[in-house]
mmCIF file of C-alpha atoms and ligand atoms in Angstrom:
data_model
loop_
_atom_site.group_PDB
_atom_site.id
_atom_site.type_symbol
_atom_site.label_atom_id
_atom_site.label_comp_id
_atom_site.label_asym_id
_atom_site.label_seq_id
_atom_site.Cartn_x
_atom_site.Cartn_y
_atom_site.Cartn_z
ATOM 1 C CA UNK V 674 80.684 -20.222 20.306
ATOM 2 C CA UNK V 675 82.426 -20.731 23.632
ATOM 3 C CA UNK V 676 83.799 -17.321 24.623
ATOM 4 C CA UNK V 677 86.368 -16.734 27.355
ATOM 5 C CA UNK V 678 85.076 -16.280 30.870
ATOM 6 C CA UNK V 679 86.958 -12.986 31.346
ATOM 7 C CA UNK V 680 84.794 -11.209 28.770
ATOM 8 C CA UNK V 681 81.502 -12.869 29.679
ATOM 9 C CA UNK V 682 80.266 -9.946 31.803
ATOM 10 C CA UNK V 683 81.237 -7.155 29.405
ATOM 11 C CA UNK V 684 78.408 -4.636 29.068
ATOM 12 C CA UNK V 685 77.732 -1.698 26.777
ATOM 13 C CA UNK V 686 78.859 1.686 28.041
ATOM 14 C CA UNK V 687 75.571 3.520 28.796
ATOM 15 C CA UNK V 688 76.628 6.720 27.061
ATOM 16 C CA UNK V 689 77.169 4.985 23.691
ATOM 17 C CA UNK V 690 73.968 2.955 24.054
ATOM 18 C CA UNK V 691 71.810 6.001 24.822
ATOM 19 C CA UNK V 692 73.498 8.080 22.116
ATOM 20 C CA UNK V 693 72.609 5.528 19.467
ATOM 21 C CA UNK V 694 68.996 5.237 20.767
ATOM 22 C CA UNK V 695 68.719 9.043 20.719
ATOM 23 C CA UNK V 696 70.072 9.179 17.176
ATOM 24 C CA UNK V 697 67.529 6.650 15.954
ATOM 25 C CA UNK V 698 64.745 8.755 17.518
ATOM 26 C CA UNK V 699 66.175 11.773 15.702
ATOM 27 C CA UNK V 700 66.057 9.872 12.409
ATOM 28 C CA UNK V 701 62.333 9.399 13.102
ATOM 29 C CA UNK V 702 62.037 13.187 13.369
ATOM 30 C CA UNK V 703 62.098 13.607 17.194
ATOM 31 C CA UNK V 704 63.943 16.566 18.698
ATOM 32 C CA UNK V 705 66.443 15.421 21.354
ATOM 33 C CA UNK V 706 68.636 17.431 23.744
ATOM 34 C CA UNK V 707 71.853 15.441 24.056
ATOM 35 C CA UNK V 708 73.212 15.426 27.604
ATOM 36 C CA UNK V 709 74.330 11.800 27.636
ATOM 37 C CA UNK V 710 77.892 11.698 26.396
ATOM 38 C CA UNK V 711 80.849 13.052 28.333
ATOM 39 C CA UNK V 712 82.695 15.136 25.830
ATOM 40 C CA UNK V 713 83.343 18.872 25.470
ATOM 41 C CA UNK V 714 80.907 20.622 23.122
ATOM 42 C CA UNK V 715 83.571 23.004 21.783
ATOM 43 C CA UNK V 716 86.193 22.300 19.135
ATOM 44 C CA UNK V 717 89.803 21.310 19.798
ATOM 45 C CA UNK V 718 91.691 24.581 20.420
ATOM 46 C CA UNK V 719 92.957 25.940 17.042
ATOM 47 C CA UNK V 720 96.644 25.975 17.992
ATOM 48 C CA UNK V 721 96.415 22.228 18.748
ATOM 49 C CA UNK V 722 94.672 21.437 15.469
ATOM 50 C CA UNK V 723 97.234 23.518 13.550
ATOM 51 C CA UNK V 724 100.086 21.659 15.254
ATOM 52 C CA UNK V 725 98.494 18.331 14.341
ATOM 53 C CA UNK V 726 98.070 19.314 10.674
ATOM 54 C CA UNK V 727 101.616 20.688 10.530
ATOM 55 C CA UNK V 728 102.923 17.453 12.044
ATOM 56 C CA UNK V 729 101.220 15.388 9.329
ATOM 57 C CA UNK V 730 102.883 17.566 6.679
ATOM 58 C CA UNK V 731 106.213 17.172 8.460
ATOM 59 C CA UNK V 732 105.929 13.390 8.285
ATOM 60 C CA UNK V 733 104.877 12.421 11.844
ATOM 61 C CA UNK V 734 102.780 9.692 10.304
ATOM 62 C CA UNK V 735 104.987 6.676 10.952
ATOM 63 C CA UNK V 736 105.589 4.162 13.726
ATOM 64 C CA UNK V 737 107.245 5.713 16.759
ATOM 65 C CA UNK V 738 108.301 4.483 20.243
ATOM 66 C CA UNK V 739 105.507 2.515 21.986
ATOM 67 C CA UNK V 740 105.909 4.497 25.210
ATOM 68 C CA UNK V 741 105.560 7.808 23.302
ATOM 69 C CA UNK V 742 108.017 10.453 22.100
ATOM 70 C CA UNK V 743 110.651 11.406 24.672
ATOM 71 C CA UNK V 744 109.946 15.138 24.366
ATOM 72 C CA UNK V 745 106.204 14.598 24.981
ATOM 73 C CA UNK V 746 107.001 12.538 28.071
ATOM 74 C CA UNK V 747 109.398 15.278 29.247
ATOM 75 C CA UNK V 748 106.659 17.887 28.719
ATOM 76 C CA UNK V 749 104.218 15.767 30.733
ATOM 77 C CA UNK V 750 106.738 15.422 33.592
ATOM 78 C CA UNK V 751 107.335 19.186 33.564
ATOM 79 C CA UNK V 752 103.630 20.035 33.301
ATOM 80 C CA UNK V 753 102.671 17.695 36.148
ATOM 81 C CA UNK V 754 104.961 19.582 38.535
ATOM 82 C CA UNK V 755 102.284 22.325 38.632
ATOM 83 C CA UNK V 756 100.225 19.878 40.726
ATOM 84 C CA UNK V 757 103.181 18.795 42.869
ATOM 85 C CA UNK V 758 103.651 15.573 40.886
ATOM 86 C CA UNK V 759 107.385 14.970 40.461
ATOM 87 C CA UNK V 760 108.276 12.202 38.033
ATOM 88 C CA UNK V 761 110.852 11.126 35.468
ATOM 89 C CA UNK V 762 109.994 10.601 31.770
ATOM 90 C CA UNK V 763 110.921 6.933 32.301
ATOM 91 C CA UNK V 764 107.859 6.659 34.575
ATOM 92 C CA UNK V 765 105.532 7.972 31.876
ATOM 93 C CA UNK V 766 103.782 5.942 29.215
ATOM 94 C CA UNK V 767 101.760 7.589 26.450
ATOM 95 C CA UNK V 768 98.849 5.748 24.875
ATOM 96 C CA UNK V 769 95.993 6.238 22.386
ATOM 97 C CA UNK V 770 93.628 7.723 24.978
ATOM 98 C CA UNK V 771 93.493 7.286 28.728
ATOM 99 C CA UNK V 772 91.569 4.019 28.291
ATOM 100 C CA UNK V 773 94.495 1.797 27.238
ATOM 101 C CA UNK V 774 96.742 3.147 29.970
ATOM 102 C CA UNK V 775 93.967 2.383 32.437
ATOM 103 C CA UNK V 776 93.631 -1.214 31.270
ATOM 104 C CA UNK V 777 97.301 -2.145 30.789
ATOM 105 C CA UNK V 778 98.554 -1.368 34.328
ATOM 106 C CA UNK V 779 95.710 -3.542 35.641
ATOM 107 C CA UNK V 780 96.784 -6.330 33.277
ATOM 108 C CA UNK V 781 100.359 -5.901 34.434
ATOM 109 C CA UNK V 782 99.475 -6.070 38.151
ATOM 110 C CA UNK V 783 96.474 -8.326 38.688
ATOM 111 C CA UNK V 784 96.826 -12.082 39.090
ATOM 112 C CA UNK V 785 93.786 -14.354 38.909
ATOM 113 C CA UNK V 786 91.825 -13.905 42.142
ATOM 114 C CA UNK V 787 93.455 -10.616 43.128
ATOM 115 C CA UNK V 788 90.849 -8.132 44.284
ATOM 116 C CA UNK V 789 90.549 -4.642 42.867
ATOM 117 C CA UNK V 790 88.454 -2.032 44.677
ATOM 118 C CA UNK V 791 86.685 0.543 42.544
ATOM 119 C CA UNK V 792 84.091 3.297 43.064
ATOM 120 C CA UNK V 793 80.377 2.563 42.631
ATOM 121 C CA UNK V 794 78.919 4.587 40.973
ATOM 122 C CA UNK V 795 81.999 4.888 38.769
ATOM 123 C CA UNK V 796 83.283 5.019 35.194
ATOM 124 C CA UNK V 797 82.079 1.727 33.636
ATOM 125 C CA UNK V 798 85.487 0.765 32.243
ATOM 126 C CA UNK V 799 86.865 0.202 35.773
ATOM 127 C CA UNK V 800 84.843 -2.914 36.412
ATOM 128 C CA UNK V 801 85.206 -4.106 32.815
ATOM 129 C CA UNK V 802 88.997 -3.626 32.827
ATOM 130 C CA UNK V 803 89.448 -5.399 36.175
ATOM 131 C CA UNK V 804 87.574 -8.392 34.768
ATOM 132 C CA UNK V 805 89.465 -8.363 31.459
ATOM 133 C CA UNK V 806 92.685 -8.312 33.485
ATOM 134 C CA UNK V 807 91.536 -11.423 35.382
ATOM 135 C CA UNK V 808 91.012 -9.697 38.737
ATOM 136 C CA UNK V 809 87.976 -9.784 41.023
ATOM 137 C CA UNK V 810 86.090 -6.470 41.065
ATOM 138 C CA UNK V 811 85.032 -5.232 44.509
ATOM 139 C CA UNK V 812 82.744 -2.175 44.386
ATOM 140 C CA UNK V 813 83.062 0.451 47.115
ATOM 141 C CA UNK V 814 80.024 2.744 47.469
ATOM 142 C CA UNK V 815 80.391 6.494 47.054
ATOM 143 C CA UNK V 816 78.327 8.463 49.509
ATOM 144 C CA UNK V 817 76.393 11.575 48.492
ATOM 145 C CA UNK V 818 76.493 12.961 52.046
ATOM 146 C CA UNK V 819 80.305 12.763 51.929
ATOM 147 C CA UNK V 820 80.552 14.840 48.709
ATOM 148 C CA UNK V 821 80.450 11.556 46.769
ATOM 149 C CA UNK V 822 83.673 10.395 48.361
ATOM 150 C CA UNK V 823 84.038 6.964 49.999
ATOM 151 C CA UNK V 824 82.768 6.179 53.454
ATOM 152 C CA UNK V 825 86.248 5.344 54.737
ATOM 153 C CA UNK V 826 84.972 2.667 57.121
ATOM 154 C CA UNK V 827 83.129 0.953 54.268
ATOM 155 C CA UNK V 828 86.325 1.115 52.226
ATOM 156 C CA UNK V 829 88.413 -0.390 55.018
ATOM 157 C CA UNK V 830 85.843 -3.157 55.539
ATOM 158 C CA UNK V 831 86.367 -4.291 51.946
ATOM 159 C CA UNK V 832 90.153 -4.618 52.198
ATOM 160 C CA UNK V 833 91.372 -8.220 52.378
ATOM 161 C CA UNK V 834 94.634 -10.141 52.004
ATOM 162 C CA UNK V 835 93.900 -10.319 48.260
ATOM 163 C CA UNK V 836 93.396 -6.562 47.742
ATOM 164 C CA UNK V 837 95.948 -5.589 45.100
ATOM 165 C CA UNK V 838 94.727 -2.226 43.879
ATOM 166 C CA UNK V 839 92.232 0.541 44.552
ATOM 167 C CA UNK V 840 90.908 2.744 41.758
ATOM 168 C CA UNK V 841 90.244 6.396 42.590
ATOM 169 C CA UNK V 842 88.677 8.982 40.324
ATOM 170 C CA UNK V 843 88.745 12.602 41.401
ATOM 171 C CA UNK V 844 87.144 14.755 40.068
ATOM 172 C CA UNK V 845 84.759 11.951 39.314
ATOM 173 C CA UNK V 846 82.642 10.681 36.500
ATOM 174 C CA UNK V 847 79.639 10.445 37.048
ATOM 175 C CA UNK V 848 79.279 12.421 40.295
ATOM 176 C CA UNK V 849 81.502 15.459 39.783
ATOM 177 C CA UNK V 850 82.803 14.845 43.325
ATOM 178 C CA UNK V 851 86.343 15.751 44.389
ATOM 179 C CA UNK V 852 88.080 13.702 47.107
ATOM 180 C CA UNK V 853 89.280 15.951 49.943
ATOM 181 C CA UNK V 854 92.927 16.036 51.062
ATOM 182 C CA UNK V 855 92.120 14.445 54.471
ATOM 183 C CA UNK V 856 90.330 11.571 52.701
ATOM 184 C CA UNK V 857 93.279 11.127 50.324
ATOM 185 C CA UNK V 858 95.611 11.013 53.318
ATOM 186 C CA UNK V 859 93.461 8.379 55.026
ATOM 187 C CA UNK V 860 93.339 6.321 51.809
ATOM 188 C CA UNK V 861 97.118 6.644 51.397
ATOM 189 C CA UNK V 862 97.607 5.384 54.962
ATOM 190 C CA UNK V 863 95.425 2.345 54.180
ATOM 191 C CA UNK V 864 97.351 1.676 50.938
ATOM 192 C CA UNK V 865 100.637 1.728 52.810
ATOM 193 C CA UNK V 866 99.385 -0.362 55.717
ATOM 194 C CA UNK V 867 97.790 -3.028 53.530
ATOM 195 C CA UNK V 868 100.343 -2.713 50.709
ATOM 196 C CA UNK V 869 98.033 -2.209 47.782
ATOM 197 C CA UNK V 870 98.473 -0.003 44.724
ATOM 198 C CA UNK V 871 96.303 2.998 43.886
ATOM 199 C CA UNK V 872 95.287 3.706 40.310
ATOM 200 C CA UNK V 873 94.243 7.331 40.382
ATOM 201 C CA UNK V 874 92.257 8.435 37.332
ATOM 202 C CA UNK V 875 92.862 12.195 37.196
ATOM 203 C CA UNK V 876 91.566 12.886 33.707
ATOM 204 C CA UNK V 877 89.310 15.682 35.033
ATOM 205 C CA UNK V 878 91.964 17.285 37.253
ATOM 206 C CA UNK V 879 91.967 20.548 35.265
ATOM 207 C CA UNK V 880 88.170 20.831 35.292
ATOM 208 C CA UNK V 881 87.600 22.080 38.831
ATOM 209 C CA UNK V 882 85.482 24.984 40.096
ATOM 210 C CA UNK V 883 85.304 27.342 43.076
ATOM 211 C CA UNK V 884 89.082 26.896 43.565
ATOM 212 C CA UNK V 885 88.578 23.246 44.604
ATOM 213 C CA UNK V 886 92.113 21.856 44.327
ATOM 214 C CA UNK V 887 92.270 18.500 42.568
ATOM 215 C CA UNK V 888 94.995 17.046 44.744
ATOM 216 C CA UNK V 889 96.755 13.880 43.680
ATOM 217 C CA UNK V 890 97.349 11.013 46.106
ATOM 218 C CA UNK V 891 100.745 10.659 44.371
ATOM 219 C CA UNK V 892 101.953 13.787 46.235
ATOM 220 C CA UNK V 893 101.574 12.126 49.652
ATOM 221 C CA UNK V 894 104.766 10.680 51.202
ATOM 222 C CA UNK V 895 105.348 7.054 50.326
ATOM 223 C CA UNK V 896 102.772 7.055 47.497
ATOM 224 C CA UNK V 897 104.799 7.555 44.269
ATOM 225 C CA UNK V 898 106.021 3.947 44.507
ATOM 226 C CA UNK V 899 102.489 2.587 44.732
ATOM 227 C CA UNK V 900 100.470 5.012 42.568
ATOM 228 C CA UNK V 901 99.547 4.937 38.900
ATOM 229 C CA UNK V 902 98.154 8.280 37.708
ATOM 230 C CA UNK V 903 95.974 7.990 34.606
ATOM 231 C CA UNK V 904 95.429 11.215 32.694
ATOM 232 C CA UNK V 905 94.768 12.384 29.175
ATOM 233 C CA UNK V 906 93.955 15.138 26.735
ATOM 234 C CA UNK V 907 90.364 14.219 25.801
ATOM 235 C CA UNK V 908 88.489 16.301 28.348
ATOM 236 C CA UNK V 909 90.666 19.350 29.115
ATOM 237 C CA UNK V 910 91.638 20.067 25.509
ATOM 238 C CA UNK V 911 88.542 18.772 23.699
ATOM 239 C CA UNK V 912 90.614 16.073 22.020
ATOM 240 C CA UNK V 913 88.345 13.050 22.514
ATOM 241 C CA UNK V 914 88.783 11.802 18.953
ATOM 242 C CA UNK V 915 92.516 12.432 18.724
ATOM 243 C CA UNK V 916 93.165 9.570 21.164
ATOM 244 C CA UNK V 917 95.901 10.752 23.475
ATOM 245 C CA UNK V 918 96.398 9.806 27.113
ATOM 246 C CA UNK V 919 99.199 8.933 29.494
ATOM 247 C CA UNK V 920 99.951 7.339 32.825
ATOM 248 C CA UNK V 921 102.637 8.001 35.430
ATOM 249 C CA UNK V 922 103.757 4.950 37.405
ATOM 250 C CA UNK V 923 106.791 3.254 38.963
ATOM 251 C CA UNK V 924 109.530 2.810 36.354
ATOM 252 C CA UNK V 925 109.511 -1.020 36.408
ATOM 253 C CA UNK V 926 105.780 -1.086 35.787
ATOM 254 C CA UNK V 927 106.092 1.528 33.012
ATOM 255 C CA UNK V 928 108.535 -0.754 31.173
ATOM 256 C CA UNK V 929 106.008 -3.617 31.180
ATOM 257 C CA UNK V 930 103.064 -1.388 30.267
ATOM 258 C CA UNK V 931 105.132 -0.155 27.261
ATOM 259 C CA UNK V 932 105.503 -3.772 26.176
ATOM 260 C CA UNK V 933 101.756 -4.306 26.438
ATOM 261 C CA UNK V 934 101.316 -1.224 24.234
ATOM 262 C CA UNK V 935 103.898 -2.603 21.777
ATOM 263 C CA UNK V 936 101.970 -5.817 21.365
ATOM 264 C CA UNK V 937 98.429 -4.422 21.572
ATOM 265 C CA UNK V 938 98.504 -1.092 19.733
ATOM 266 C CA UNK V 939 102.096 -0.572 18.563
ATOM 267 C CA UNK V 940 102.193 3.127 19.243
ATOM 268 C CA UNK V 941 100.151 6.329 19.481
ATOM 269 C CA UNK V 942 99.803 8.427 16.309
ATOM 270 C CA UNK V 943 102.868 10.687 16.023
ATOM 271 C CA UNK V 944 100.964 13.775 14.828
ATOM 272 C CA UNK V 945 98.572 13.434 17.766
ATOM 273 C CA UNK V 946 101.539 13.438 20.155
ATOM 274 C CA UNK V 947 103.023 16.559 18.497
ATOM 275 C CA UNK V 948 99.641 18.265 18.957
ATOM 276 C CA UNK V 949 99.660 17.138 22.605
ATOM 277 C CA UNK V 950 102.942 18.964 23.268
ATOM 278 C CA UNK V 951 101.361 22.199 22.027
ATOM 279 C CA UNK V 952 98.315 21.566 24.239
ATOM 280 C CA UNK V 953 100.542 21.309 27.327
ATOM 281 C CA UNK V 954 102.736 24.295 26.436
ATOM 282 C CA UNK V 955 100.304 26.808 24.927
ATOM 283 C CA UNK V 956 96.741 26.212 26.033
ATOM 284 C CA UNK V 957 96.506 27.233 29.690
ATOM 285 C CA UNK V 958 94.418 30.312 28.851
ATOM 286 C CA UNK V 959 92.083 28.331 26.588
ATOM 287 C CA UNK V 960 91.501 25.802 29.368
ATOM 288 C CA UNK V 961 90.832 28.541 31.939
ATOM 289 C CA UNK V 962 88.255 30.186 29.653
ATOM 290 C CA UNK V 963 86.476 26.909 29.069
ATOM 291 C CA UNK V 964 86.450 26.116 32.787
ATOM 292 C CA UNK V 965 84.783 29.484 33.408
ATOM 293 C CA UNK V 966 82.140 28.586 30.811
ATOM 294 C CA UNK V 967 81.496 25.193 32.403
ATOM 295 C CA UNK V 968 81.207 26.791 35.810
ATOM 296 C CA UNK V 969 78.517 29.228 34.594
ATOM 297 C CA UNK V 970 76.609 26.396 32.920
ATOM 298 C CA UNK V 971 76.970 24.197 35.980
ATOM 299 C CA UNK V 972 75.572 26.914 38.262
ATOM 300 C CA UNK V 973 72.561 27.591 36.047
ATOM 301 C CA UNK V 974 71.860 23.942 35.241
ATOM 302 C CA UNK V 975 72.088 22.694 38.812
ATOM 303 C CA UNK V 976 69.879 25.570 40.010
ATOM 304 C CA UNK V 977 67.397 24.640 37.252
ATOM 305 C CA UNK V 978 67.358 20.984 38.282
ATOM 306 C CA UNK V 979 66.875 21.958 41.939
ATOM 307 C CA UNK V 980 63.832 24.003 40.974
ATOM 308 C CA UNK V 981 62.073 20.774 39.897
ATOM 309 C CA UNK V 982 59.987 19.094 42.627
ATOM 310 C CA UNK V 983 61.463 15.685 43.464
ATOM 311 C CA UNK V 984 64.990 16.486 42.215
ATOM 312 C CA UNK V 985 67.838 17.361 44.551
ATOM 313 C CA UNK V 986 71.237 18.058 43.033
ATOM 314 C CA UNK V 987 74.416 18.917 44.896
ATOM 315 C CA UNK V 988 76.834 21.306 43.243
ATOM 316 C CA UNK V 989 79.582 19.215 41.647
ATOM 317 C CA UNK V 990 83.100 20.508 42.354
ATOM 318 C CA UNK V 991 84.651 19.211 39.146
ATOM 319 C CA UNK V 992 84.340 17.454 35.747
ATOM 320 C CA UNK V 993 81.250 18.381 33.695
ATOM 321 C CA UNK V 994 78.528 16.160 35.104
ATOM 322 C CA UNK V 995 75.495 16.789 37.303
ATOM 323 C CA UNK V 996 74.343 13.747 39.294
ATOM 324 C CA UNK V 997 70.956 14.651 40.758
ATOM 325 C CA UNK V 998 69.199 12.536 43.332
ATOM 326 C CA UNK V 999 65.830 11.689 41.790
ATOM 327 C CA UNK V 1000 64.729 9.049 44.294
ATOM 328 C CA UNK V 1001 61.823 11.227 45.503
ATOM 329 C CA UNK V 1002 60.231 10.946 42.029
ATOM 330 C CA UNK V 1003 59.645 7.279 42.848
ATOM 331 C CA UNK V 1004 60.524 5.784 39.451
ATOM 332 C CA UNK V 1005 63.555 3.454 39.049
ATOM 333 C CA UNK V 1006 66.451 5.345 37.458
ATOM 334 C CA UNK V 1007 66.634 3.291 34.245
ATOM 335 C CA UNK V 1008 62.892 3.694 33.628
ATOM 336 C CA UNK V 1009 63.111 7.405 34.347
ATOM 337 C CA UNK V 1010 66.061 7.875 31.971
ATOM 338 C CA UNK V 1011 64.239 5.888 29.241
ATOM 339 C CA UNK V 1012 61.076 7.907 29.692
ATOM 340 C CA UNK V 1013 62.939 11.201 29.664
ATOM 341 C CA UNK V 1014 64.472 10.179 26.340
ATOM 342 C CA UNK V 1015 61.321 8.842 24.729
ATOM 343 C CA UNK V 1016 58.669 11.134 26.195
ATOM 344 C CA UNK V 1017 60.542 14.370 26.967
ATOM 345 C CA UNK V 1018 63.331 14.260 24.364
ATOM 346 C CA UNK V 1019 66.165 14.578 26.898
ATOM 347 C CA UNK V 1020 69.034 12.081 26.581
ATOM 348 C CA UNK V 1021 70.709 11.416 29.925
ATOM 349 C CA UNK V 1022 72.007 8.336 31.709
ATOM 350 C CA UNK V 1023 70.638 6.318 34.593
ATOM 351 C CA UNK V 1024 72.877 6.367 37.662
ATOM 352 C CA UNK V 1025 72.850 2.575 37.415
ATOM 353 C CA UNK V 1026 74.828 2.803 34.157
ATOM 354 C CA UNK V 1027 77.694 3.431 36.592
ATOM 355 C CA UNK V 1028 76.943 0.604 39.015
ATOM 356 C CA UNK V 1029 74.061 -0.564 41.236
ATOM 357 C CA UNK V 1030 74.827 2.126 43.793
ATOM 358 C CA UNK V 1031 73.780 4.710 41.189
ATOM 359 C CA UNK V 1032 70.124 3.765 41.757
ATOM 360 C CA UNK V 1033 68.131 6.895 42.577
ATOM 361 C CA UNK V 1034 70.306 9.165 40.421
ATOM 362 C CA UNK V 1035 70.587 10.402 36.849
ATOM 363 C CA UNK V 1036 73.676 11.709 35.088
ATOM 364 C CA UNK V 1037 73.562 14.736 32.817
ATOM 365 C CA UNK V 1038 76.599 16.252 31.174
ATOM 366 C CA UNK V 1039 76.591 20.060 31.172
ATOM 367 C CA UNK V 1040 79.209 20.261 28.415
ATOM 368 C CA UNK V 1041 76.436 21.602 26.191
ATOM 369 C CA UNK V 1042 75.243 25.085 25.226
ATOM 370 C CA UNK V 1043 73.318 27.159 27.762
ATOM 371 C CA UNK V 1044 70.297 27.099 25.424
ATOM 372 C CA UNK V 1045 70.329 23.273 25.339
ATOM 373 C CA UNK V 1046 70.723 23.087 29.113
ATOM 374 C CA UNK V 1047 67.850 25.512 29.675
ATOM 375 C CA UNK V 1048 65.653 23.535 27.292
ATOM 376 C CA UNK V 1049 66.564 20.284 29.066
ATOM 377 C CA UNK V 1050 65.569 21.755 32.449
ATOM 378 C CA UNK V 1051 62.285 22.997 30.943
ATOM 379 C CA UNK V 1052 61.507 19.556 29.451
ATOM 380 C CA UNK V 1053 62.489 17.629 32.606
ATOM 381 C CA UNK V 1054 60.396 20.021 34.760
ATOM 382 C CA UNK V 1055 57.379 19.638 32.488
ATOM 383 C CA UNK V 1056 57.742 15.835 32.382
ATOM 384 C CA UNK V 1057 58.063 15.474 36.165
ATOM 385 C CA UNK V 1058 55.146 17.873 36.782
ATOM 386 C CA UNK V 1059 52.965 15.733 34.498
ATOM 387 C CA UNK V 1060 53.611 12.456 36.374
HETATM 388 N N1 PLP Z 2354 88.415 8.077 32.763
HETATM 389 C C1 PLP Z 2354 87.227 8.674 32.957
HETATM 390 C C2 PLP Z 2354 86.761 8.903 34.348
HETATM 391 C C3 PLP Z 2354 86.443 9.063 31.873
HETATM 392 O O1 PLP Z 2354 85.254 9.671 32.091
HETATM 393 C C4 PLP Z 2354 86.911 8.810 30.553
HETATM 394 C C5 PLP Z 2354 86.083 9.128 29.371
HETATM 395 O O2 PLP Z 2354 84.877 9.247 29.404
HETATM 396 C C6 PLP Z 2354 88.148 8.183 30.396
HETATM 397 C C7 PLP Z 2354 88.881 7.822 31.521
HETATM 398 C C8 PLP Z 2354 88.699 7.817 29.040
HETATM 399 O O3 PLP Z 2354 89.248 8.901 28.387
HETATM 400 P P1 PLP Z 2354 89.951 8.782 26.966
HETATM 401 O O4 PLP Z 2354 89.049 9.433 25.967
HETATM 402 O O5 PLP Z 2354 91.225 9.587 27.089
HETATM 403 O O6 PLP Z 2354 90.256 7.368 26.674
#
């Protein structure tokens, strides 16, 4: 079969691949600690689930506007003001998860041959989506010594006449890094000078620790007209399976992205959207409690990893991932991740699942119980000591 060029490079997402390998080992009777997939280990907050069930009973089970219900988009606009993001509902598009509203703006903006800069290591869908949209992906390395932010000179060196968009992700998957305000200002200056758009994936913006503010580049003068914020409910509200996300963008772009949603997915489930309104209005305390939990687990897990000879892990400022540097162990990251799964029973990802620049790193999610995290540290320590 002759398949289209634009999908020829599509790869598995590492987290799904490792999860299914780990599950087949479990079927053979092996005991596995699952730290591979990036989703909260607690249930959707009860008030959200109740609202979703109530909405089904009330009949929110039919087609609805492709861009999402007006009152949900108003709630998102209101809610975003807490972070200094001022927008109109007409700039907001709701979708079934953050993923579609990440892909569709790229489809709406990129012409064949346009270059899109994206972080390496970074969320695997960035490169895939740029290619699906017909653009040319240009990786920009993240630098551990700069809190896993860009080296700004390396970023500038990759900007060309064809640069149409830059993808940012802060707090980041897989590194947990948060881009500082001065770096955001420098990036905003480059975007305005070279007239490219910024797609800022802020899905982890509520999961920040030690009072690290997750600032949005949108709040910098001149940026609302060239920024697309991608956000969603999966991570903050433990709603990964509900499929609810949104993006804030210039109004003209939002109109076209709504049309892409019309033709690709139709609309987002109505009862999910009703549940989303309750999440925004009623769940601040639940989110704060969960963030405190993650912070405790992060502190203990990262300290545990750092106690293993050959592993060096910086304290991530946000999200729920640890991204330790394991280069001193002297085994390529993919081999190390495979061996940890098969020989030590710890499922984690190779840094290279997020791009070639992830070589020398592993990614563990710490959205797991303290007991599982402690056991993982024990198993990793024992495995590394036995090498
Ligand atoms: N962006 C990042 C950085 C992610 O890590 C994820 C999920 O893993 C997503 C977007 C997609 O989120 P959603 O479940 O809302 O589609």
